[in-house]
XYZ file of C-alpha atoms in Angstrom:
475
model
C 115.479 100.267 85.859
C 112.815 101.363 83.370
C 109.559 102.263 85.215
C 107.428 100.848 82.376
C 109.227 97.500 82.715
C 108.538 97.459 86.464
C 104.838 98.133 85.957
C 104.631 95.492 83.213
C 106.405 92.899 85.363
C 104.186 93.517 88.382
C 101.075 93.428 86.224
C 102.107 90.146 84.602
C 102.794 88.456 87.928
C 99.474 89.701 89.283
C 97.634 88.406 86.233
C 99.199 84.955 86.556
C 98.390 84.811 90.260
C 94.823 85.969 89.751
C 94.306 83.406 86.995
C 95.295 80.650 89.404
C 93.062 81.959 92.162
C 90.050 82.407 89.916
C 90.088 78.808 88.639
C 87.042 76.745 89.781
C 84.680 78.002 92.412
C 85.087 74.656 94.147
C 88.374 76.073 95.476
C 86.204 77.982 97.955
C 85.630 74.641 99.676
C 89.335 74.318 100.454
C 90.326 75.443 103.969
C 91.432 79.055 103.858
C 90.713 82.408 105.393
C 87.294 82.615 107.024
C 85.078 85.535 106.021
C 81.549 86.159 107.303
C 79.179 88.309 105.248
C 76.243 89.637 107.248
C 72.712 89.586 105.822
C 70.977 89.494 109.207
C 70.435 93.235 109.686
C 68.294 94.113 106.722
C 71.026 94.135 104.090
C 70.424 93.315 100.464
C 72.527 90.641 98.807
C 73.199 92.357 95.462
C 76.764 91.678 94.367
C 77.579 89.327 97.237
C 78.057 86.357 94.909
C 80.512 88.406 92.819
C 82.420 89.384 95.951
C 82.619 85.732 96.992
C 83.990 84.795 93.568
C 86.591 87.530 93.811
C 88.096 85.799 96.873
C 87.468 82.120 96.084
C 90.190 80.835 98.399
C 88.208 82.137 101.377
C 85.706 80.048 103.288
C 82.618 82.230 103.038
C 79.915 82.011 105.685
C 76.637 83.895 105.282
C 74.793 85.105 108.392
C 70.989 85.391 108.098
C 68.445 86.006 110.830
C 66.065 83.094 110.126
C 65.539 79.813 108.299
C 63.118 81.661 105.992
C 65.896 84.064 105.021
C 68.161 81.089 104.352
C 65.539 79.556 102.075
C 65.310 82.825 100.140
C 69.034 83.136 99.488
C 70.219 83.421 95.894
C 71.317 79.953 94.665
C 74.572 81.511 93.437
C 75.380 82.550 96.999
C 74.350 79.138 98.361
C 76.645 77.348 95.914
C 79.630 79.486 96.878
C 79.117 79.463 100.645
C 81.058 77.139 102.924
C 78.216 77.297 105.423
C 75.112 79.240 106.433
C 74.837 80.876 109.856
C 71.363 81.483 111.267
C 70.779 83.851 114.175
C 72.887 86.809 115.325
C 76.539 87.481 116.094
C 76.056 86.535 119.723
C 74.017 83.390 119.017
C 74.616 81.529 115.755
C 73.808 78.087 114.434
C 75.993 76.778 111.636
C 74.446 74.728 108.813
C 76.338 73.046 105.975
C 74.008 74.363 103.261
C 71.091 76.636 102.477
C 68.780 73.619 102.345
C 69.845 72.468 105.805
C 69.497 76.008 107.174
C 66.043 76.370 105.623
C 64.843 73.152 107.253
C 66.820 73.561 110.461
C 68.580 70.213 110.145
C 72.175 69.356 110.947
C 72.977 72.636 112.668
C 75.535 73.233 115.442
C 75.835 76.204 117.758
C 79.027 78.185 117.159
C 80.677 81.504 118.037
C 82.857 83.873 116.035
C 85.891 82.625 117.924
C 85.068 78.954 117.416
C 84.567 79.613 113.717
C 88.064 81.148 113.571
C 86.658 84.063 111.628
C 89.361 86.258 110.096
C 87.014 88.960 108.848
C 83.428 90.072 109.299
C 81.802 92.299 106.697
C 78.605 94.044 107.761
C 77.121 95.601 104.661
C 74.969 98.722 104.593
C 72.170 98.221 107.130
C 69.496 100.077 109.063
C 68.853 97.502 111.812
C 71.274 98.247 114.634
C 73.445 95.569 116.218
C 72.259 94.604 119.681
C 74.375 95.184 122.754
C 74.997 91.440 122.990
C 76.173 91.380 119.386
C 78.526 94.294 120.040
C 79.895 92.426 123.043
C 80.378 89.250 120.994
C 82.227 91.181 118.294
C 84.437 92.994 120.821
C 85.296 89.675 122.495
C 86.200 88.184 119.128
C 88.416 91.170 118.279
C 90.185 91.092 121.643
C 90.777 87.334 121.701
C 91.958 87.111 118.081
C 94.283 90.065 117.468
C 94.782 90.788 113.793
C 91.199 90.160 112.672
C 89.252 92.648 110.553
C 85.783 94.172 110.784
C 84.182 96.190 107.978
C 81.079 98.234 108.764
C 79.506 99.866 105.705
C 77.111 102.800 105.594
C 75.402 105.130 103.147
C 74.788 108.781 102.295
C 72.150 110.940 104.000
C 69.771 110.590 101.048
C 66.306 109.257 101.959
C 66.611 106.748 104.788
C 70.380 106.940 104.515
C 70.669 109.297 107.466
C 69.163 106.579 109.679
C 71.808 104.170 108.371
C 74.523 106.709 109.200
C 73.236 107.146 112.747
C 73.069 103.368 113.230
C 76.631 102.963 111.963
C 77.920 105.759 114.197
C 76.276 104.184 117.243
C 77.963 100.879 116.455
C 81.347 102.518 115.817
C 81.077 104.332 119.131
C 80.172 101.107 120.943
C 83.207 99.451 119.371
C 85.472 102.252 120.687
C 86.375 103.332 117.169
C 87.721 106.753 116.182
C 85.890 106.562 112.848
C 82.443 107.981 112.076
C 80.223 108.777 109.101
C 79.516 112.478 108.674
C 75.767 113.077 108.232
C 76.103 114.318 104.661
C 76.623 113.049 101.115
C 79.413 113.680 98.652
C 79.046 114.173 94.899
C 81.446 114.655 92.007
C 80.334 116.634 88.972
C 83.349 115.533 86.922
C 84.176 111.949 87.871
C 80.904 110.048 87.782
C 78.868 107.554 85.785
C 76.203 108.692 83.342
C 76.722 112.382 84.056
C 75.109 112.307 87.509
C 77.202 113.682 90.364
C 75.864 111.225 92.945
C 77.143 108.249 90.902
C 80.631 108.952 92.119
C 83.676 107.333 90.567
C 86.076 107.225 93.513
C 89.813 106.608 93.373
C 91.944 104.064 95.218
C 94.397 106.175 97.215
C 96.078 104.376 100.137
C 99.253 105.594 101.863
C 102.587 104.543 100.380
C 103.025 101.658 102.822
C 99.815 100.109 101.438
C 100.671 100.783 97.781
C 99.698 97.216 96.835
C 96.005 97.993 97.418
C 96.259 99.996 94.187
C 97.438 96.912 92.299
C 95.064 96.562 89.360
C 92.622 98.955 91.017
C 92.100 102.621 90.280
C 88.414 103.501 89.920
C 85.583 102.224 92.110
C 81.873 103.019 91.994
C 80.462 104.755 95.060
C 76.780 105.209 94.263
C 75.416 107.970 96.495
C 78.150 107.695 99.122
C 78.587 109.133 102.560
C 81.888 110.490 103.886
C 84.106 109.005 106.584
C 85.246 111.339 109.362
C 87.395 110.977 112.438
C 86.199 111.347 116.018
C 88.155 113.385 118.534
C 87.621 111.593 121.831
C 88.768 114.594 123.872
C 86.326 117.114 122.375
C 83.571 114.858 121.081
C 83.818 116.554 117.690
C 83.999 115.002 114.263
C 87.296 115.828 112.533
C 88.119 115.753 108.816
C 90.373 113.075 107.366
C 92.543 115.018 104.926
C 95.667 112.901 104.682
C 96.148 109.362 103.459
C 97.567 108.534 106.875
C 97.035 110.380 110.142
C 96.619 109.859 113.865
C 93.249 110.531 115.482
C 92.958 110.311 119.273
C 96.059 108.123 119.352
C 94.844 105.710 116.655
C 96.374 105.242 113.230
C 93.887 105.961 110.438
C 94.475 105.397 106.716
C 92.308 106.198 103.723
C 91.774 103.540 101.073
C 89.253 105.156 98.726
C 88.409 108.820 98.174
C 86.773 111.157 95.689
C 88.726 113.223 93.209
C 89.475 116.831 94.097
C 86.159 117.679 92.409
C 84.189 116.208 95.301
C 81.560 118.423 96.929
C 79.740 118.007 100.244
C 75.953 118.145 99.895
C 73.131 117.752 102.409
C 70.048 115.774 101.391
C 68.531 115.509 104.867
C 68.708 118.368 107.339
C 71.186 117.931 110.161
C 70.560 120.162 113.181
C 73.867 119.485 114.927
C 76.023 122.564 115.658
C 78.272 123.292 112.700
C 81.375 123.513 114.877
C 81.280 119.792 115.695
C 81.032 118.715 112.058
C 84.012 117.507 110.049
C 82.812 118.734 106.678
C 80.635 121.685 105.736
C 77.928 121.780 103.074
C 79.331 123.230 99.851
C 82.894 122.343 100.773
C 84.926 121.088 97.813
C 87.917 118.783 97.667
C 88.895 115.134 97.951
C 86.895 113.271 100.614
C 87.396 109.751 102.079
C 84.759 107.133 101.295
C 86.612 104.137 102.770
C 88.996 104.487 105.725
C 90.599 102.006 108.100
C 91.572 102.240 111.747
C 94.646 100.135 112.488
C 94.953 99.252 116.150
C 98.133 98.375 118.029
C 97.034 94.737 118.218
C 96.970 94.590 114.414
C 93.178 94.483 114.360
C 91.681 96.509 111.514
C 88.326 98.280 111.635
C 87.088 99.598 108.290
C 84.287 102.141 107.932
C 82.843 103.202 104.593
C 80.245 105.558 103.197
C 79.303 102.951 100.601
C 78.796 99.201 100.803
C 80.837 96.469 99.096
C 77.596 94.506 98.548
C 73.860 94.886 99.105
C 73.535 98.582 98.238
C 71.515 100.074 95.370
C 74.661 99.617 93.258
C 77.497 98.251 95.414
C 81.230 98.847 95.162
C 81.827 95.389 93.694
C 80.313 96.680 90.414
C 82.737 96.223 87.518
C 80.857 98.240 84.886
C 78.262 100.985 85.183
C 76.847 103.214 82.432
C 79.467 101.759 80.072
C 82.296 102.829 82.344
C 84.768 100.129 83.346
C 85.456 99.980 87.068
C 87.882 98.174 89.375
C 85.575 97.409 92.299
C 86.187 93.625 92.340
C 89.968 93.995 92.312
C 89.907 96.723 94.951
C 87.757 94.639 97.297
C 89.966 91.594 96.813
C 93.054 93.623 97.672
C 91.417 95.054 100.793
C 90.260 91.623 102.010
C 93.664 90.028 101.347
C 95.363 92.825 103.291
C 92.837 93.055 106.138
C 92.910 89.297 106.817
C 96.692 89.176 106.628
C 96.501 86.414 104.040
C 97.868 88.665 101.284
C 97.775 85.977 98.578
C 99.464 87.123 95.387
C 100.095 90.533 96.948
C 102.838 88.942 99.026
C 104.699 87.884 95.894
C 104.189 91.276 94.291
C 105.622 92.928 97.402
C 108.623 90.572 97.289
C 109.086 91.300 93.602
C 109.001 95.024 94.242
C 111.618 94.635 96.979
C 113.886 92.827 94.517
C 113.288 95.489 91.882
C 113.909 98.235 94.432
C 117.141 96.516 95.482
C 118.251 96.314 91.852
C 117.340 99.946 91.292
C 119.270 101.047 94.385
C 122.327 99.026 93.323
C 122.095 100.453 89.814
C 121.751 103.943 91.265
C 124.887 103.471 93.362
C 126.786 102.158 90.327
C 125.614 105.123 88.271
C 126.641 107.542 91.013
C 130.065 105.874 91.196
C 130.432 106.030 87.416
C 129.330 109.656 87.436
C 132.016 110.397 90.041
C 134.653 108.677 87.926
C 133.521 110.595 84.865
C 133.703 113.826 86.827
C 137.290 112.914 87.799
C 138.185 112.183 84.189
C 136.571 115.452 83.217
C 138.797 117.299 85.693
C 141.876 115.575 84.273
C 140.844 116.445 80.735
C 140.274 120.025 81.816
C 143.795 120.087 83.315
C 145.288 118.680 80.115
C 143.394 121.268 78.119
C 144.938 124.003 80.263
C 148.433 122.539 79.706
C 147.853 122.386 75.961
C 146.724 126.017 75.965
C 149.873 127.050 77.845
C 152.070 125.117 75.380
C 150.225 126.737 72.500
C 150.953 130.182 73.982
C 154.654 129.322 74.424
C 154.881 128.051 70.836
C 153.277 131.262 69.619
C 155.825 133.357 71.546
C 158.689 131.171 70.260
C 157.411 131.546 66.726
C 157.335 135.317 67.178
C 160.957 135.230 68.470
C 162.120 133.121 65.508
C 160.362 135.482 63.138
C 162.173 138.433 64.786
C 165.546 136.687 64.514
C 164.908 135.870 60.877
C 164.139 139.514 60.212
C 167.365 140.608 61.989
C 169.442 138.100 60.005
C 167.901 139.290 56.758
C 168.756 142.896 57.690
C 172.353 141.896 58.550
C 172.699 140.029 55.274
C 171.602 143.169 53.451
C 174.202 145.297 55.277
C 176.990 142.755 54.609
C 176.009 142.726 50.945
C 176.318 146.519 50.852
C 179.809 146.426 52.423
C 180.965 143.762 49.964
C 179.813 146.000 47.118
C 181.843 148.904 48.467
C 184.944 146.674 48.843
C 184.557 145.569 45.246
C 184.478 149.232 44.176
C 187.624 149.982 46.201
C 189.427 146.958 44.759
C 188.493 148.141 41.292
C 189.834 151.594 42.057
C 193.041 150.083 43.486
C 193.481 148.106 40.278
C 192.989 151.289 38.275
C 195.471 153.070 40.528
C 198.023 150.306 40.059
C 197.687 150.705 36.319
C 198.190 154.436 36.677
C 201.264 153.886 38.837
C 202.790 151.574 36.273
C 202.170 154.186 33.633
C 203.824 156.813 35.784
C 206.724 154.475 36.422
C 207.235 154.145 32.724
C 207.122 157.880 32.265
C 209.695 158.651 34.915
C 212.017 155.808 34.115
C 214.696 158.284 33.202
C 214.704 159.979 36.541
C 217.580 159.409 38.891
C 217.683 156.496 41.134
C 217.019 158.572 44.245
C 214.060 160.175 42.654
C 212.878 156.790 41.493
C 213.170 155.313 44.939
C 211.341 158.254 46.503
C 208.526 158.018 44.077
C 208.297 154.218 44.524
C 208.183 154.569 48.268
C 205.442 157.149 47.979
C 203.418 154.880 45.749
C 203.865 151.925 48.128
C 202.786 154.092 51.041
C 199.696 155.136 49.121
C 198.822 151.519 48.295
C 199.258 150.449 51.917
C 197.035 153.263 53.091
C 194.312 152.251 50.670
C 194.618 148.596 51.746
C 194.350 149.594 55.398
C 191.186 151.531 54.656
C 189.715 148.499 52.852
C 190.477 146.140 55.736
C 188.991 148.538 58.244
C 185.769 148.690 56.272
C 185.569 144.852 55.991
C 185.884 144.481 59.784
C 182.819 146.599 60.262
């Protein structure tokens, strides 16, 4: 099966599916996966409306910390939201709209479990989750296996180190094996506008999650931090080098990383001992910016060194410094996978299975045909050998015939020579006969006895000559 045809087919199906899903924003009001975006811990809202549009089949709920914050929400976000949550993760009141939340009317108390939340996204923040909030989130994750939590961080630039420390405290409280290393990563080659901190990162999941790459290759990570693993036994941070690895018994996969031109830099001094750090300042290579911990229950915990929304320039950005980016598609793929909904990805996966099945069948047929051709080749080679042997025999036979022809020609020449000699003898005999007749005439007067004696002598001579001639002919 032609690889270009496979790519074209998958792309076409994805485009058709995405077209259906991106039809009116009112589709967000239809019951679907439930996603909560947190704005209650000091996050900005930049790009959140775009993210909500990217997954319109989801029921989006926005968590803010007060009615005043609800009143200040961007109208675009209000129009796309299924509901507004006011309070904190451990104590929320659900309102049907921004207006209701701003005035405090029509609200009902609700929990993460009662809301049937499938995913919670906590964008880059500096206000730490309370112990009660951590407990509420852990209860939600334990009672609803298969849910997803995304906690986003930042680099160590400016106040970013505080964000990193907050995130690490929360990850530790949630018993995660993921952490943010207290550094930044830059890329002098793959960036926007020629600045190394405006990193263009690459979607690079393990093979089993290949579909996260569907339509997504490059994603903006503006001033990102780096995700590390945490070794529970030693208390040290450990590097995440592979796309899939096990850290303290947990499965960890990378989803987004820098190119191999990435370089670890330190913007804010970190006085921790170097031996407990995962990455060293000046180190170069490909570093993870988004990684996911997949637990045995199916629950997914994502940690990132950049935020999908609310950052200075979030990952959802689709164009920056004239460079086209795939942030929206990447985030959609991650949300579809993390919630288990899958959407069009499910059909793409099925299509790939069919294509793979066809390819495997075709491969087997080709291998069978190749075997048959090899067999025919062996037969042809055998026939070629037989033909060569026959050719050699014909050559030898031709040489034998040529030799016989030469012998016959030589014999013919010898016979011709003998015949010539016989002709000479016959001629001489004829001459002798004439001479005898002449003698006979000359001695006619001799007596009868003399005549008889002479005649007998002549006859004896003739017979002797004839005997000689016959002997020569037999040779």
